[in-house]
Each structure stands twice: as structure tokens, then as C-alpha cells.
Amino acid sequence: MGPAPAKIDDPPSRIHGDSRLQATGLRNKLELDVEEGDNWQDGHMREKQVFKGTKLLWLAYQSIGVIYGDIGTSPLYVFSSTFLAPPSEGEVVQALSVIIWSLTIMVTLKYVFIILLADNQGEGGTFSCYSLLTRYASITDAELLQETTMPLERHPILHALLKTIGVLAVSMVMADGVLTPAQTVLGAVQGLKVVKPGITTPTVVGASCAILVLLFSIQPLGTTKIAGVFAPIVIIWLGFNCGFGIYNLVNYDWTILKAFSPYFAVQFFVKHKIHGWRMLGGILLSFTGVEALFADLGAFSAHAIQLSWMCYTYPCLLLGYIGQAAYINMHPTAVGNPFFESAPPGMLYPALVAAVLAAIVASQAMITATFQLISQIMKLSYCPQMKVVHTSRVFHGQLYVPFFNWLLMCGAILVTAVYRDTTGLGNAYGVCVMFVTFFDTCMVTLVALIVWKLPPWLVFLPWLFFALIDGLYLSSALNKVPDGAWFTLTMSGLLACLFLLWRFGKESQWRAEAEDRFNPTRLVRKDGEGRLRLTEPWGGDSLSVIRGFGIFFDKTGVLTPAVFTHFVSKFVAIPDVAVFFHLHPVEIPSVPPDERYHIARFSTVPGCYRLVIKHGFMDEVISPDLAALIYEQVRKAIIRQATDQAEAVEDSTQTEDKDQGETTVIEEIFGLEEGNFWHQEAIDNAATARENSNNEEANGELEEGITQAPAAVGDVEATAGPVQTLPPELQDEELAAELARLDRAYAAKIMYIIGKEQMRVSERSSLGRKFVLELFLWIRDNTRAKIANLRLSMDRVVEVGFVKEI
């Protein structure tokens, strides 16, 4: 591919020069045809936000309210899930040692200090790692909402494996996103039985469903506002754990601190053997929610999460578990409900209120994580497009997905109504978490090798260490599959199939659409008389011109839009002015006006332009007066080109300071003000004569140049006097004609020309492929945005229908 063509709105630095050659070559440079696209794609890519000072502290505060609700409420049930009978003193110490080291290794060391570093421009989660790897490993170069070229599958096996892992991890987090709100809210309401045992099951279920509706109804407020309310709840809850832990440690058994020695964690497995391995299914509940810690990275930042975890959450949780173990050592029968049993005198009811509130907000971590992940998979076209609302101008990664929010709510309510208690739901916990943590271990290992370029010997041992721990917990969690974990595995499997099906269908669609995207010179050409005709492969007919201003909606922004190809080839006509209009979203709140519009001209098709509008997530572009905006920007670009040309000509007349006086004399003779120019030939004559002004012949040339100047200007008299010059855009005949054509077309008629693409499955497809593609097309037809929903004047909309075979 050749050098990028110059645009009408190229900065002066690109077209100005110090030599006559650059000035005279200006027009050819600007009229280079647009080939495979333009450099409008440069800049405004998603960039990692870095926060410091008060903003960092505010993010850390928010992260406590959103991220740690799930992992923070684990002290309510870890010991009761681990021990089914009152344990001995040695068993408590050993179990506590495993809990301490699980939190230290799995959360602190693995996630907080290693995995959080593997972000993709600030985004987290397994799928962001996949996206990062696809770019660095050259597995695929497609990372746009609409692909313009097919994936470069240089490593098909690796590509398929990474794609499957990434999609499965997303699906499993989303499955937990349905399960977690139901589990936490149902558990919180059931906790009221501590003070009122007579509460019936229908009452518990009804109250839980009402709370779930309220929880999902406040999501449109945005992460910042929700976190501002939830953070104090979680902070108080963790504070209760810290305070109770210190109280119990001082008053019961401070020797429990020996559990910090890994010796007791090893003894746990030596003593219990297979039974100890099974008990890991209860201990792993101490770090459920850790997968959301990575997935929620895009809404916060690695530094904010590290700060909130190390400075507050981690110490509070450790003290909470230590205090419970100290109390259980003295009161083994309290293992069934250790948090409330170990509450200091007079603190039961405050602790109950804090526990209920914390359990209700605990699901926010998974809800926020699902919003992050659904946004990521939409970018790579693994999911139908949904509306994404960015809820903060300051923190760009905080977002809300309305449709998916209500979908999650319906799923959580359904699960709550079917299961009716936390026993069955509790059995479903853990399996998906461990699968995701194992996938994260593998993905980040590849990132370390390919992106960070660490030597394999340095990466292998840490991977083996973390993979063995993941495998140990995962194998134990799989024991829960018959008792309830099948639910989340089934749900995640169905979601993964849906995402992979959609991606397969989109790739088939892109292949079919690629046939209609090419350089305009392959579609339209000029004949010997200067008239536009279709090229021979398209029939070679002469094109009639439709009076009007045609706006062709272009979904890729490169090459020829499919709607233009079908319009011109089927109607054998072309609008007087045609604009290929493409909207390009960027992940910043608003694009500055001087960087928002990018315009290029197709020199082979008179009156044909491409306008790309970059818009941030807070910008609004589509409006009833869209045509006026497009007309105004194209007109400004033409005028800007004329101004740049005039400035280039002026620059070519500038000489060294010692010769400036002669130029001033010439201007004064003709009464020309600064910024007014005569024909370049007259200036060249005068400049040439000036170089030899020491001899009489040269002086004669100078006089000749002065004499020729008025004739070049036009109506200027040979005598001195002021001159009224035309604006730069009217001095050039071609540009003046171009402006007249634009004004005439806009005044005549405005047309919004939109493609209505229908697709059908090829008869040559196999039965399995046909079934998959038919399902894809059914989903596509039922999720496409309706043209009637566009805020346009519908009487100006023209739909061009065409059918593509996939």
C-alpha cells in the first residue's frame, strides 16, 4: 500500500514548503485518490488513564464499595462450609493457615501484584488479555467494531485455543453474574432469621426479589454514584471484621497467630489427605470474587485496587478470619455461624445490620464486571451490539449496559424463585471462579512471554506454581458439579456457544461484504469526453447525474461503501455531490472540534468526498440537521484548501531579509495589501530579475515583471492604485466551480442513502454450517437497529436493498 493520500484538511505543515516545487505541486498532492482508506484512524485510540493524588484516593475508595463486596462477605460462611462438624484445635489452626496463604498467594501475589499488570490499555479480564495477545502475536489484526479486512490467521490452532479460553472465561464470569446477586441477597434476607426465626420461605423469596429489582434499578446511576453509597457499607463491614478479630484474638487465643507459618497449611493436607482436598471446596470461598477484581480493572485502575486491597481490605479480612479461628478454638460448636457467635457483647444487632447490607451490595462486583466484559466482547464482534452508556467524564472505563442489566436482573430473579434457598446455590459457587483463575494464569503467562518479552525460564516456574494451586482448588470444586455447579457450567457453556456463533457469523458476513469494497476507480471512470461511466465489469454504461446532495452511510470508513456500489450500479446514476459518511467512536468523553472531522476527496469521481466524524461517548452526532453539518464541514474543507494554497503561494514569494525591500516596492506600486496575490508567473519574473539586478539587462527584466503584473491580476489598471481581490476560494476556477456545485446540490435536494443488507445462506453450505448461519441471521435480524429509530428526516431517507450470500 502506498503512502497515505493527502486530505483537504491536512495541516499547513504538510503542504507548505520552502521551494517553488512544493508550491506548484500542491494541487496534485491534494487530488491523490483515496485508496484503501485514510489516516483518519490515527490517534484517539483507547489510552490507559493514570491517576494520582486525590483522584487515585477517590478511585481506591470507590473500589472498596464495588470490588470487595463479594470477597469481603466470605467470613460469613467460610468456616461453616469447611467444617461439617466441630473441629479440633489443630484442625482450626491448619484450616486458618490454608485460608491465610490462599488469600496471600491467590489474591495478593497472583492478582494484585502480577495479573493486574496485564491490562490492555487499562482494561482487565481474561478477554482483554486475549485481545492484547491477538495484536502482539499477530494472530488477528481485527479489533474494530467493524472489520475492514479478514483476520490474519497465521496461527489457527493457537488462535482457536485462545479464542475459546477467552470466551469461556467471559461466559463463566457472566454466569456468576447471574448467580451471585441471587446468592448474596437471598443469604442476606435469610440472615434475618437470626433474630426472627419464624420468617417463612415465601417471605424470604419475595423480599429477595424486591431487593434485586431495586439493586438493578440503581445501576443507571453509574459506578461513581453507586460506589459512593456502597463504599461506606463495605468499609464499615470490613471494620467490624477487623474489630471483632482483634477483640477475639486478645480475649481468647492469641496463639492462633502461628497459623501464619506455612508448616500448618502443609500439615492440613498431610493429616486430612483426600478429605482435606475435598475441604478445599469450602476454603476457596474465602477468595470467590477475585475474578471480578481483574475484570473490574477498567472501571478503576491497578494502583487504586492495589492501594485499597493492601491498605485496608486485606488486613481486615486476615484479622476477621484470625479472630473467628481464635473464638472457634475455645468454642468449637460455634463453627456453624462463627461471625455472629463471636460478636462482642452488645454488637450482635449492629453486626447483623452491617452483614445484611454488605451481603446485598456484595453482588455489585460481579454486576460491574459483566458490564466491562460485555463491552469488551462487543468491540471484537463476539456479541450483538448493545447500547453502552459511559457514566463518567473523568473515569472513562466506568460504564453501564442497559439491556444486559435487565437481562441479569431477570436471570437473578428466576434463579432466586427456583432455588428458594442458599443451600443449592452455594453448591454452584466456586467452579467457575477456579476455571477463570486458571485461564487468567495461562493468559498472563503468554502475555509475559509475548508482550513483556520475559525469558521462558523466568516465566515457567511461576506459571507451574500458580497452575498447580489452581488445579488443586479446581479439582476439588469439581466435586460440586452434581450438587449444583452444573448450573453455572451449563449457563456459561450456552453463552460461550452464542458468542462463538456470533463471531463465526460475522466473519462469514465480512467475507461476503468484502466483494463490494474496493477502490472507486474499479467502479467508475471518466471517458474521453470527461463524462462518468461505469467500468467494463459493471456494464460500461454512462452515468446520469441526479441533482442533489447524497449522503451515503458508510459503516467501515475505507474503500467504497457497499451502498454506493449498489446504488450506482443498479440505478446507473450518481448524485451531483456524494459524501461517504462514517461515524467512528473513540473512548474519550468528547473529541475537540478541530480533531473531530476528517475529509478526503475522490479525485476520480467529481463531487465525491469521504467525511469521517470521530465522536466521544458524550458527543451526539446524529440529529435532524445532520445534512447541514455535513454540508458545512465539506464546504469549510474546500475553503480551507484554497486558503492553504494561497498561503503556500505566499510562502514561495518570501525571500531573505536583505531582498525584502524590493518586494515591498512592487506591492506599493500596485497598492496591494498583505495577503493579496497576483499570478505566480509575474512573481517569478520579478524574482528572477531581482537575482541579476546589478546589470542593466536585469533591471530591464525587473521593469518587465512589474509591467506584466497588472495583466495577471485582471482588471487592475497599469497605474498604481488599490485593488479589490477575490477571496482565495474564488480565485481558483476549479475550487470556485467545486463550491458552486456543492451549493447547487445542497439547495436542490438532500438524500440520506442507507443500505438495507439482507443475507441468505448459500445452498452449497453443509447442513451444520447452514444451521449455524441460519441461527446467526435470525439473531441478527432481531437485534439490528431500525432505521426508523434514527433521528433523521424520514422523507429524505432512501433505502437501497441488496442481498448477499454467505
mmCIF file of N, CA and C in Angstrom, residues 705-795:
data_model
loop_
_atom_site.group_PDB
_atom_site.id
_atom_site.type_symbol
_atom_site.label_atom_id
_atom_site.label_comp_id
_atom_site.label_asym_id
_atom_site.label_seq_id
_atom_site.Cartn_x
_atom_site.Cartn_y
_atom_site.Cartn_z
ATOM 1 N N GLY A 705 8.811 42.635 -15.438
ATOM 2 C CA GLY A 705 7.995 41.877 -14.492
ATOM 3 C C GLY A 705 6.949 42.750 -13.847
ATOM 4 N N ILE A 706 7.351 44.012 -13.516
ATOM 5 C CA ILE A 706 6.394 44.918 -12.895
ATOM 6 C C ILE A 706 5.289 45.269 -13.876
ATOM 7 N N THR A 707 5.675 45.404 -15.130
ATOM 8 C CA THR A 707 4.680 45.762 -16.144
ATOM 9 C C THR A 707 3.674 44.637 -16.353
ATOM 10 N N GLN A 708 4.125 43.346 -16.254
ATOM 11 C CA GLN A 708 3.257 42.205 -16.520
ATOM 12 C C GLN A 708 2.306 41.928 -15.369
ATOM 13 N N ALA A 709 2.644 42.402 -14.192
ATOM 14 C CA ALA A 709 1.836 42.034 -13.034
ATOM 15 C C ALA A 709 0.389 42.457 -13.127
ATOM 16 N N PRO A 710 0.064 43.700 -13.540
ATOM 17 C CA PRO A 710 -1.341 44.063 -13.597
ATOM 18 C C PRO A 710 -2.134 43.194 -14.549
ATOM 19 N N ALA A 711 -1.563 42.796 -15.659
ATOM 20 C CA ALA A 711 -2.274 41.939 -16.588
ATOM 21 C C ALA A 711 -2.617 40.617 -15.959
ATOM 22 N N ALA A 712 -1.748 40.115 -15.066
ATOM 23 C CA ALA A 712 -2.025 38.844 -14.412
ATOM 24 C C ALA A 712 -3.161 38.989 -13.427
ATOM 25 N N VAL A 713 -3.284 40.137 -12.829
ATOM 26 C CA VAL A 713 -4.334 40.336 -11.853
ATOM 27 C C VAL A 713 -5.681 40.384 -12.545
ATOM 28 N N GLY A 714 -5.783 40.996 -13.674
ATOM 29 C CA GLY A 714 -7.057 41.014 -14.383
ATOM 30 C C GLY A 714 -7.482 42.412 -14.707
ATOM 31 N N ASP A 715 -8.356 42.957 -13.920
ATOM 32 C CA ASP A 715 -8.935 44.266 -14.189
ATOM 33 C C ASP A 715 -8.109 45.405 -13.602
ATOM 34 N N VAL A 716 -6.947 45.109 -13.069
ATOM 35 C CA VAL A 716 -6.134 46.148 -12.438
ATOM 36 C C VAL A 716 -5.517 47.044 -13.506
ATOM 37 N N GLU A 717 -5.598 48.289 -13.289
ATOM 38 C CA GLU A 717 -5.017 49.230 -14.232
ATOM 39 C C GLU A 717 -3.491 49.195 -14.127
ATOM 40 N N ALA A 718 -2.850 49.651 -15.202
ATOM 41 C CA ALA A 718 -1.392 49.686 -15.184
ATOM 42 C C ALA A 718 -0.867 50.744 -14.247
ATOM 43 N N THR A 719 -1.727 51.655 -13.860
ATOM 44 C CA THR A 719 -1.296 52.680 -12.929
ATOM 45 C C THR A 719 -1.483 52.203 -11.520
ATOM 46 N N ALA A 720 -0.804 52.859 -10.576
ATOM 47 C CA ALA A 720 -0.897 52.454 -9.178
ATOM 48 C C ALA A 720 -2.277 52.755 -8.635
ATOM 49 N N GLY A 721 -2.689 51.980 -7.667
ATOM 50 C CA GLY A 721 -3.981 52.187 -7.024
ATOM 51 C C GLY A 721 -4.410 50.935 -6.300
ATOM 52 N N PRO A 722 -5.311 51.027 -5.329
ATOM 53 C CA PRO A 722 -5.771 49.878 -4.563
ATOM 54 C C PRO A 722 -6.580 48.918 -5.410
ATOM 55 N N VAL A 723 -6.511 47.595 -5.058
ATOM 56 C CA VAL A 723 -7.204 46.563 -5.820
ATOM 57 C C VAL A 723 -8.089 45.753 -4.878
ATOM 58 N N GLN A 724 -9.304 45.413 -5.293
ATOM 59 C CA GLN A 724 -10.194 44.549 -4.534
ATOM 60 C C GLN A 724 -10.032 43.130 -5.063
ATOM 61 N N THR A 725 -9.393 42.249 -4.315
ATOM 62 C CA THR A 725 -9.165 40.879 -4.773
ATOM 63 C C THR A 725 -10.258 39.972 -4.263
ATOM 64 N N LEU A 726 -10.477 38.890 -4.973
ATOM 65 C CA LEU A 726 -11.486 37.898 -4.581
ATOM 66 C C LEU A 726 -10.974 37.058 -3.418
ATOM 67 N N PRO A 727 -11.891 36.441 -2.643
ATOM 68 C CA PRO A 727 -11.463 35.502 -1.596
ATOM 69 C C PRO A 727 -10.661 34.368 -2.223
ATOM 70 N N PRO A 728 -9.789 33.733 -1.453
ATOM 71 C CA PRO A 728 -8.933 32.663 -2.014
ATOM 72 C C PRO A 728 -9.719 31.562 -2.705
ATOM 73 N N GLU A 729 -10.892 31.192 -2.155
ATOM 74 C CA GLU A 729 -11.639 30.083 -2.737
ATOM 75 C C GLU A 729 -12.250 30.414 -4.095
ATOM 76 N N LEU A 730 -12.340 31.740 -4.409
ATOM 77 C CA LEU A 730 -12.901 32.133 -5.698
ATOM 78 C C LEU A 730 -11.820 32.512 -6.698
ATOM 79 N N GLN A 731 -10.593 32.653 -6.256
ATOM 80 C CA GLN A 731 -9.508 32.956 -7.170
ATOM 81 C C GLN A 731 -9.172 31.753 -8.040
ATOM 82 N N ASP A 732 -9.350 30.567 -7.516
ATOM 83 C CA ASP A 732 -9.073 29.340 -8.257
ATOM 84 C C ASP A 732 -10.353 28.892 -8.950
ATOM 85 N N GLU A 733 -10.331 28.800 -10.268
ATOM 86 C CA GLU A 733 -11.536 28.495 -11.016
ATOM 87 C C GLU A 733 -12.098 27.120 -10.649
ATOM 88 N N GLU A 734 -11.216 26.135 -10.485
ATOM 89 C CA GLU A 734 -11.690 24.788 -10.174
ATOM 90 C C GLU A 734 -12.347 24.732 -8.800
ATOM 91 N N LEU A 735 -11.726 25.388 -7.824
ATOM 92 C CA LEU A 735 -12.312 25.382 -6.490
ATOM 93 C C LEU A 735 -13.609 26.176 -6.455
ATOM 94 N N ALA A 736 -13.661 27.281 -7.221
ATOM 95 C CA ALA A 736 -14.900 28.054 -7.277
ATOM 96 C C ALA A 736 -16.021 27.217 -7.883
ATOM 97 N N ALA A 737 -15.698 26.444 -8.938
ATOM 98 C CA ALA A 737 -16.703 25.571 -9.554
ATOM 99 C C ALA A 737 -17.125 24.453 -8.596
ATOM 100 N N GLU A 738 -16.154 23.968 -7.824
ATOM 101 C CA GLU A 738 -16.471 22.910 -6.858
ATOM 102 C C GLU A 738 -17.425 23.423 -5.786
ATOM 103 N N LEU A 739 -17.179 24.642 -5.313
ATOM 104 C CA LEU A 739 -18.072 25.233 -4.315
ATOM 105 C C LEU A 739 -19.458 25.462 -4.897
ATOM 106 N N ALA A 740 -19.516 25.944 -6.135
ATOM 107 C CA ALA A 740 -20.815 26.169 -6.775
ATOM 108 C C ALA A 740 -21.585 24.864 -6.931
ATOM 109 N N ARG A 741 -20.882 23.819 -7.305
ATOM 110 C CA ARG A 741 -21.520 22.502 -7.447
ATOM 111 C C ARG A 741 -22.077 22.046 -6.104
ATOM 112 N N LEU A 742 -21.292 22.219 -5.032
ATOM 113 C CA LEU A 742 -21.729 21.823 -3.702
ATOM 114 C C LEU A 742 -22.962 22.608 -3.269
ATOM 115 N N ASP A 743 -22.929 23.932 -3.457
ATOM 116 C CA ASP A 743 -24.068 24.770 -3.052
ATOM 117 C C ASP A 743 -25.315 24.419 -3.856
ATOM 118 N N ARG A 744 -25.148 24.188 -5.141
ATOM 119 C CA ARG A 744 -26.285 23.864 -6.008
ATOM 120 C C ARG A 744 -26.918 22.535 -5.609
ATOM 121 N N ALA A 745 -26.076 21.545 -5.302
ATOM 122 C CA ALA A 745 -26.598 20.227 -4.931
ATOM 123 C C ALA A 745 -27.339 20.283 -3.591
ATOM 124 N N TYR A 746 -26.768 21.000 -2.643
ATOM 125 C CA TYR A 746 -27.405 21.082 -1.323
ATOM 126 C C TYR A 746 -28.749 21.802 -1.399
ATOM 127 N N ALA A 747 -28.811 22.841 -2.255
ATOM 128 C CA ALA A 747 -30.065 23.586 -2.390
ATOM 129 C C ALA A 747 -31.131 22.782 -3.128
ATOM 130 N N ALA A 748 -30.707 21.878 -4.007
ATOM 131 C CA ALA A 748 -31.677 21.129 -4.829
ATOM 132 C C ALA A 748 -32.393 20.048 -4.034
ATOM 133 N N LYS A 749 -31.647 19.170 -3.382
ATOM 134 C CA LYS A 749 -32.275 18.025 -2.707
ATOM 135 C C LYS A 749 -31.263 17.374 -1.770
ATOM 136 N N ILE A 750 -31.753 16.877 -0.635
ATOM 137 C CA ILE A 750 -30.907 16.162 0.329
ATOM 138 C C ILE A 750 -31.400 14.729 0.407
ATOM 139 N N MET A 751 -30.475 13.795 0.287
ATOM 140 C CA MET A 751 -30.825 12.372 0.352
ATOM 141 C C MET A 751 -29.919 11.662 1.355
ATOM 142 N N TYR A 752 -30.521 10.955 2.317
ATOM 143 C CA TYR A 752 -29.783 10.065 3.210
ATOM 144 C C TYR A 752 -29.908 8.658 2.627
ATOM 145 N N ILE A 753 -28.844 8.153 2.061
ATOM 146 C CA ILE A 753 -28.901 6.866 1.351
ATOM 147 C C ILE A 753 -28.300 5.797 2.260
ATOM 148 N N ILE A 754 -29.138 4.866 2.677
ATOM 149 C CA ILE A 754 -28.763 3.858 3.667
ATOM 150 C C ILE A 754 -28.933 2.472 3.055
ATOM 151 N N GLY A 755 -27.964 1.624 3.262
ATOM 152 C CA GLY A 755 -28.045 0.259 2.739
ATOM 153 C C GLY A 755 -28.892 -0.639 3.627
ATOM 154 N N LYS A 756 -29.748 -1.395 3.019
ATOM 155 C CA LYS A 756 -30.548 -2.399 3.738
ATOM 156 C C LYS A 756 -30.089 -3.767 3.247
ATOM 157 N N GLU A 757 -29.133 -4.299 3.966
ATOM 158 C CA GLU A 757 -28.493 -5.546 3.536
ATOM 159 C C GLU A 757 -29.253 -6.751 4.068
ATOM 160 N N GLN A 758 -29.641 -7.619 3.169
ATOM 161 C CA GLN A 758 -30.229 -8.898 3.543
ATOM 162 C C GLN A 758 -29.226 -9.999 3.208
ATOM 163 N N MET A 759 -29.216 -11.036 4.016
ATOM 164 C CA MET A 759 -28.265 -12.117 3.803
ATOM 165 C C MET A 759 -29.001 -13.444 3.760
ATOM 166 N N ARG A 760 -28.474 -14.343 2.966
ATOM 167 C CA ARG A 760 -29.025 -15.692 2.917
ATOM 168 C C ARG A 760 -27.883 -16.689 2.854
ATOM 169 N N VAL A 761 -28.154 -17.864 3.331
ATOM 170 C CA VAL A 761 -27.126 -18.900 3.394
ATOM 171 C C VAL A 761 -27.009 -19.580 2.036
ATOM 172 N N SER A 762 -25.784 -19.765 1.617
ATOM 173 C CA SER A 762 -25.544 -20.411 0.327
ATOM 174 C C SER A 762 -26.078 -21.839 0.328
ATOM 175 N N GLU A 763 -26.644 -22.226 -0.795
ATOM 176 C CA GLU A 763 -27.157 -23.593 -0.928
ATOM 177 C C GLU A 763 -26.034 -24.617 -0.905
ATOM 178 N N ARG A 764 -24.819 -24.169 -1.180
ATOM 179 C CA ARG A 764 -23.681 -25.086 -1.201
ATOM 180 C C ARG A 764 -23.159 -25.392 0.200
ATOM 181 N N SER A 765 -23.677 -24.717 1.211
ATOM 182 C CA SER A 765 -23.196 -24.914 2.578
ATOM 183 C C SER A 765 -23.613 -26.281 3.110
ATOM 184 N N SER A 766 -22.773 -26.834 3.984
ATOM 185 C CA SER A 766 -23.112 -28.103 4.618
ATOM 186 C C SER A 766 -24.273 -27.908 5.588
ATOM 187 N N LEU A 767 -24.865 -28.993 6.026
ATOM 188 C CA LEU A 767 -26.044 -28.916 6.883
ATOM 189 C C LEU A 767 -25.712 -28.220 8.203
ATOM 190 N N GLY A 768 -24.572 -28.576 8.820
ATOM 191 C CA GLY A 768 -24.196 -27.953 10.083
ATOM 192 C C GLY A 768 -23.925 -26.465 9.926
ATOM 193 N N ARG A 769 -23.189 -26.113 8.893
ATOM 194 C CA ARG A 769 -22.889 -24.694 8.644
ATOM 195 C C ARG A 769 -24.165 -23.917 8.358
ATOM 196 N N LYS A 770 -25.059 -24.544 7.613
ATOM 197 C CA LYS A 770 -26.318 -23.880 7.287
ATOM 198 C C LYS A 770 -27.131 -23.607 8.547
ATOM 199 N N PHE A 771 -27.162 -24.581 9.472
ATOM 200 C CA PHE A 771 -27.914 -24.399 10.719
ATOM 201 C C PHE A 771 -27.334 -23.246 11.538
ATOM 202 N N VAL A 772 -25.998 -23.222 11.654
ATOM 203 C CA VAL A 772 -25.344 -22.179 12.456
ATOM 204 C C VAL A 772 -25.591 -20.801 11.846
ATOM 205 N N LEU A 773 -25.442 -20.699 10.527
ATOM 206 C CA LEU A 773 -25.611 -19.398 9.880
ATOM 207 C C LEU A 773 -27.063 -18.939 9.895
ATOM 208 N N GLU A 774 -28.009 -19.879 9.757
ATOM 209 C CA GLU A 774 -29.424 -19.501 9.846
ATOM 210 C C GLU A 774 -29.753 -18.966 11.229
ATOM 211 N N LEU A 775 -29.166 -19.569 12.263
ATOM 212 C CA LEU A 775 -29.373 -19.081 13.629
ATOM 213 C C LEU A 775 -28.746 -17.698 13.795
ATOM 214 N N PHE A 776 -27.560 -17.509 13.233
ATOM 215 C CA PHE A 776 -26.913 -16.204 13.278
ATOM 216 C C PHE A 776 -27.774 -15.139 12.594
ATOM 217 N N LEU A 777 -28.298 -15.458 11.426
ATOM 218 C CA LEU A 777 -29.107 -14.485 10.698
ATOM 219 C C LEU A 777 -30.398 -14.160 11.442
ATOM 220 N N TRP A 778 -30.956 -15.151 12.124
ATOM 221 C CA TRP A 778 -32.174 -14.894 12.906
ATOM 222 C C TRP A 778 -31.880 -13.930 14.057
ATOM 223 N N ILE A 779 -30.769 -14.162 14.750
ATOM 224 C CA ILE A 779 -30.386 -13.254 15.837
ATOM 225 C C ILE A 779 -30.082 -11.871 15.278
ATOM 226 N N ARG A 780 -29.387 -11.841 14.151
ATOM 227 C CA ARG A 780 -29.014 -10.563 13.542
ATOM 228 C C ARG A 780 -30.239 -9.762 13.136
ATOM 229 N N ASP A 781 -31.208 -10.407 12.519
ATOM 230 C CA ASP A 781 -32.404 -9.700 12.069
ATOM 231 C C ASP A 781 -33.228 -9.167 13.232
ATOM 232 N N ASN A 782 -33.117 -9.815 14.395
ATOM 233 C CA ASN A 782 -33.922 -9.401 15.541
ATOM 234 C C ASN A 782 -33.175 -8.467 16.495
ATOM 235 N N THR A 783 -31.916 -8.187 16.179
ATOM 236 C CA THR A 783 -31.148 -7.273 17.044
ATOM 237 C C THR A 783 -30.633 -6.059 16.288
ATOM 238 N N ARG A 784 -30.906 -5.968 14.984
ATOM 239 C CA ARG A 784 -30.419 -4.828 14.201
ATOM 240 C C ARG A 784 -31.159 -3.560 14.593
ATOM 241 N N ALA A 785 -30.427 -2.457 14.551
ATOM 242 C CA ALA A 785 -31.048 -1.157 14.815
ATOM 243 C C ALA A 785 -31.990 -0.810 13.667
ATOM 244 N N LYS A 786 -33.141 -0.295 13.984
ATOM 245 C CA LYS A 786 -34.137 0.061 12.982
ATOM 246 C C LYS A 786 -33.861 1.465 12.454
ATOM 247 N N ILE A 787 -34.002 1.612 11.133
ATOM 248 C CA ILE A 787 -33.754 2.910 10.511
ATOM 249 C C ILE A 787 -34.708 3.965 11.064
ATOM 250 N N ALA A 788 -35.921 3.542 11.397
ATOM 251 C CA ALA A 788 -36.911 4.487 11.921
ATOM 252 C C ALA A 788 -36.464 5.097 13.242
ATOM 253 N N ASN A 789 -35.523 4.430 13.926
ATOM 254 C CA ASN A 789 -35.041 4.959 15.205
ATOM 255 C C ASN A 789 -34.015 6.074 15.040
ATOM 256 N N LEU A 790 -33.511 6.253 13.811
ATOM 257 C CA LEU A 790 -32.549 7.315 13.575
ATOM 258 C C LEU A 790 -33.254 8.667 13.628
ATOM 259 N N ARG A 791 -32.587 9.632 14.203
ATOM 260 C CA ARG A 791 -33.162 10.979 14.305
ATOM 261 C C ARG A 791 -32.874 11.752 13.016
ATOM 262 N N LEU A 792 -33.506 11.308 11.941
ATOM 263 C CA LEU A 792 -33.340 11.930 10.646
ATOM 264 C C LEU A 792 -34.717 12.279 10.076
ATOM 265 N N SER A 793 -34.717 13.160 9.091
ATOM 266 C CA SER A 793 -35.963 13.451 8.384
ATOM 267 C C SER A 793 -36.277 12.265 7.484
ATOM 268 N N MET A 794 -37.291 11.501 7.851
ATOM 269 C CA MET A 794 -37.560 10.249 7.153
ATOM 270 C C MET A 794 -37.953 10.470 5.683
ATOM 271 N N ASP A 795 -38.478 11.667 5.358
ATOM 272 C CA ASP A 795 -38.850 11.911 3.966
ATOM 273 C C ASP A 795 -37.631 12.082 3.069
#
